[in-house]
Short mmCIF file of C-alpha atoms in Angstrom, two decimals:
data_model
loop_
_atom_site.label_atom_id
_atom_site.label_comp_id
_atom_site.label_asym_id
_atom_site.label_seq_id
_atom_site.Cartn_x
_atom_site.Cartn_y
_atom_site.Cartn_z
CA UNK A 1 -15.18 154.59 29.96
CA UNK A 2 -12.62 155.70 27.06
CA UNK A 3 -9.53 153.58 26.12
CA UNK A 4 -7.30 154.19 25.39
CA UNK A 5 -7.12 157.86 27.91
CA UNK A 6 -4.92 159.22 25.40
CA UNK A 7 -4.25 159.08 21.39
CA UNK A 8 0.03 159.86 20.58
CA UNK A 9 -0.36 160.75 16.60
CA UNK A 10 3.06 160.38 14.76
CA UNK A 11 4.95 163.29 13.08
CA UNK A 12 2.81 163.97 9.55
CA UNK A 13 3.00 167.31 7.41
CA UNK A 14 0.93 169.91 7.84
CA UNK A 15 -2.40 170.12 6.04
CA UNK A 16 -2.17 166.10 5.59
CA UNK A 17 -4.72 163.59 7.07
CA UNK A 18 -3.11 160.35 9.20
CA UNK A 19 -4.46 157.47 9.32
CA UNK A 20 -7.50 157.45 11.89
CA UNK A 21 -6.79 156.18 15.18
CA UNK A 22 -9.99 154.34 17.39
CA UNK A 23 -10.75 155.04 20.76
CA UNK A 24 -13.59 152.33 22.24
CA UNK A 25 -16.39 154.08 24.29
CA UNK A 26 -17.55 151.46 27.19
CA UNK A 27 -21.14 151.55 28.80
CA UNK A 28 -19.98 150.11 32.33
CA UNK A 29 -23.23 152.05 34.09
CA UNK A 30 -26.75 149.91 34.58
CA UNK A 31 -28.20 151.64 32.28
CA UNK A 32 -28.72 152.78 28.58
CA UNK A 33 -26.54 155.88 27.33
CA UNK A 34 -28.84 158.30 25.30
CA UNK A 35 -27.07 160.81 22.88
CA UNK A 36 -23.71 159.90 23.12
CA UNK A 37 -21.41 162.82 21.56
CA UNK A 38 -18.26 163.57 21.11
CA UNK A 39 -16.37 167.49 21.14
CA UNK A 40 -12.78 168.36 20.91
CA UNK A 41 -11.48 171.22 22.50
CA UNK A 42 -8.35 172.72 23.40
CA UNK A 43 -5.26 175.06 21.75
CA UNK A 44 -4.96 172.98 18.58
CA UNK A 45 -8.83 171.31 18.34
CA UNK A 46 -8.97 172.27 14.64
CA UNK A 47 -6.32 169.76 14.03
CA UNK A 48 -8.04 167.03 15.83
CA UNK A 49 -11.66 165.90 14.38
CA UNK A 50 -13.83 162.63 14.53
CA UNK A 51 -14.38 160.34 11.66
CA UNK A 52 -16.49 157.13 11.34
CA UNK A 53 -18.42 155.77 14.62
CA UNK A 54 -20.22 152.32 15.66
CA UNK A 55 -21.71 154.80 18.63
CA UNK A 56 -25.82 155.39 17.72
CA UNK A 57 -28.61 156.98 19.36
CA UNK A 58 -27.65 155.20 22.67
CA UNK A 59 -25.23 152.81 24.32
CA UNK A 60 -27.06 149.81 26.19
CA UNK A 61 -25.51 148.94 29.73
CA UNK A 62 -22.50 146.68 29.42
CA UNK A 63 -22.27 147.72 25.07
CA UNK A 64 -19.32 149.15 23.90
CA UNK A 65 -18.97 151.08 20.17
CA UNK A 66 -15.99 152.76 18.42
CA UNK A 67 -15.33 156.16 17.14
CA UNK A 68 -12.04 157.55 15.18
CA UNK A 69 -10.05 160.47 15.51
CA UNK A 70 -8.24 161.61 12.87
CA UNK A 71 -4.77 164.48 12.94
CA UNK A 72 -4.68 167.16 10.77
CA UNK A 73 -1.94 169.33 11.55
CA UNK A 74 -2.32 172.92 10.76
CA UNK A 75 0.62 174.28 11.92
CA UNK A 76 4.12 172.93 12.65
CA UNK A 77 5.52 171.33 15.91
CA UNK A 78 3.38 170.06 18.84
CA UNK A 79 -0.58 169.85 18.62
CA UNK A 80 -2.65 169.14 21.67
CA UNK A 81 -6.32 168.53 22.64
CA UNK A 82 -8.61 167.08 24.75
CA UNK A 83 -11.83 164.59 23.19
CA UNK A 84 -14.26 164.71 25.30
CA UNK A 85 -17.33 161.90 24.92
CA UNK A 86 -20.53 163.04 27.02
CA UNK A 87 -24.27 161.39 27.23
CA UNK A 88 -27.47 163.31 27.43
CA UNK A 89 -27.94 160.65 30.08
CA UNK A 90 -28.55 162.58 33.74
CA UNK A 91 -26.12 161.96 36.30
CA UNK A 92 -23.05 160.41 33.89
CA UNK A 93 -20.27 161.68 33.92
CA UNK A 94 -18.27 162.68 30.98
CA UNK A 95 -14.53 161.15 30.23
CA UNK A 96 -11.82 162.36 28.12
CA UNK A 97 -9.36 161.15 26.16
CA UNK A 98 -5.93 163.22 25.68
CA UNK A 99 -4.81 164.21 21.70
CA UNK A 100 -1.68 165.14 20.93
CA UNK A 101 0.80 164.80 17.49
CA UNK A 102 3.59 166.32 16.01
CA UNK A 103 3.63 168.24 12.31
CA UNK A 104 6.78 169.30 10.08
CA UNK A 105 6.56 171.69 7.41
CA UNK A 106 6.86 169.54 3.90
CA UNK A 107 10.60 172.15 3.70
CA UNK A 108 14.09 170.86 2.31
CA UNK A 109 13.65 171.77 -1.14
CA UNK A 110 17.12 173.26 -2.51
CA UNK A 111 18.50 173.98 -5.80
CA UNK A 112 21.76 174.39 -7.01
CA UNK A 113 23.42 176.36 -8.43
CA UNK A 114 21.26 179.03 -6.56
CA UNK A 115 22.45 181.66 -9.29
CA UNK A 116 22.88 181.13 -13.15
CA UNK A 117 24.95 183.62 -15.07
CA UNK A 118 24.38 183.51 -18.81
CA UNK A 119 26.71 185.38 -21.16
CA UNK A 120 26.32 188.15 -23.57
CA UNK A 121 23.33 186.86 -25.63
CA UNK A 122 22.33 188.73 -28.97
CA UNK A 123 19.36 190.27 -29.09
CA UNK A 124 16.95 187.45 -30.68
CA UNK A 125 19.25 184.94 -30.25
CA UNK A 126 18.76 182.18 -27.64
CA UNK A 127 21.74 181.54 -25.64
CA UNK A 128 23.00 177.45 -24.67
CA UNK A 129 20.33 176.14 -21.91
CA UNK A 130 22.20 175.92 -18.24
CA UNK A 131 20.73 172.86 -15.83
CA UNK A 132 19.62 173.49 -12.23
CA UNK A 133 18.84 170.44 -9.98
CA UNK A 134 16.34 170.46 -7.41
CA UNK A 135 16.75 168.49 -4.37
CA UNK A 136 14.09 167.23 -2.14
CA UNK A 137 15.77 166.98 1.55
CA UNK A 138 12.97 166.48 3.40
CA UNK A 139 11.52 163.55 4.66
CA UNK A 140 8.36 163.78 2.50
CA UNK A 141 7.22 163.87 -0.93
CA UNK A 142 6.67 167.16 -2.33
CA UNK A 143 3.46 167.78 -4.26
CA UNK A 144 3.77 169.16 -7.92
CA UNK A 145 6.28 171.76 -8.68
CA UNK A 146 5.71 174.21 -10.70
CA UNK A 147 8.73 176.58 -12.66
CA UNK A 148 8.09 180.07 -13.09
CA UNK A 149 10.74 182.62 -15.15
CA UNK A 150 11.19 186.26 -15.75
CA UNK A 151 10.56 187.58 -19.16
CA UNK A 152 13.26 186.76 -21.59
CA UNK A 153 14.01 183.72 -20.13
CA UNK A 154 12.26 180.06 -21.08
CA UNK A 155 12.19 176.79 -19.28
CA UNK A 156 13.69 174.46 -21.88
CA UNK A 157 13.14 171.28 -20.18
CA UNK A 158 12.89 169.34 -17.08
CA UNK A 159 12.23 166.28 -15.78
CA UNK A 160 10.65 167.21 -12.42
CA UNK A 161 6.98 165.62 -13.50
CA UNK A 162 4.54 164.87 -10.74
CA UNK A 163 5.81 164.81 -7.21
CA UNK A 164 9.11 164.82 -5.85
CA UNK A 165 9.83 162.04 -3.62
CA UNK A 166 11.14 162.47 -0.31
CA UNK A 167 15.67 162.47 -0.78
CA UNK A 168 15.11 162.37 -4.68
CA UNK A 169 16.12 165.06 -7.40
CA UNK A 170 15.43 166.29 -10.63
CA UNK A 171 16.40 168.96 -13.15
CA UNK A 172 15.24 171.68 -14.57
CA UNK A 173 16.77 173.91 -18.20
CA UNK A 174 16.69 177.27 -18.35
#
């Protein structure tokens, strides 16, 4: 026996472990389960794999032991598959356990203005630095960002250092 039958992840960003969530393998046969193992198949299995387990070589009769599944989404919207926990044991029969979660893409970073115009510059001189603020819209942080201009142009400072938290801003000088 498997409970729970099936394992609802929450909505996470892709390429991001959750939190590990337990499903409880139950011996209810008369005898010992040898080689208890666990395999996860299905459209979206690489998104689904199994972490830390109280299940060993075998399951005595009336024992029950643990294992975790963990959701890493590797693409964006619905994920499903199917655990399925088998014994080497002849005659059992193997149970499954439904997988499913939800991913959104880590997306919602704007800036603005979207377009800076600078004047007529001298050659050598350096023209007055314009400000661009980036907005995080999403509902997750957003891991380092990095600034990047063509040549003849300089970022002159920022203070977008470290991640961007999820509805939070920051500025950059170019």
């Amino acid at each position: 026996n498997a409970n729970p039958a099936s394992l609802t992840f929450g909505s996470q960003q892709t390429g991001v472990s959750g939190a590990a969530q337990t499903v409880t393998v139950s011996n209810t046969g008369g005898v010992a389960l040898a080689g208890v193992s666990f395999q996860i198949t299905g459209q979206a299995a690489g998104s689904f794999s199994t972490g830390a387990t109280t299940c060993g070589g075998a399951l005595d009769s009336g024992a029950s032991c643990t294992v975790g599944v963990i959701f890493t989404p590797a693409t964006t919207g619905g994920s499903a598959a199917t655990l399925t926990v088998s014994s080497s044991t002849a005659g059992v029969t193997a149970v499954t356990v439904a997988l499913s979660g939800t991913a959104q893409a880590a997306s919602g970073l704007n800036v603005s203005p979207a377009l800076l115009t600078f004047g007529a510059v001298t050659p050598g001189a350096t023209s007055a630095a314009q400000t661009v603020t980036v907005s995080n819209t999403s509902s997750y942080a957003a891991g380092t960002l990095m600034f990047g201009v063509t040549h003849g142009f300089t970022v002159t400072q920022y203070t977008c250092v470290g991640s961007l938290a999820a509805g939070a801003s920051c500025t950059v000088g170019v």
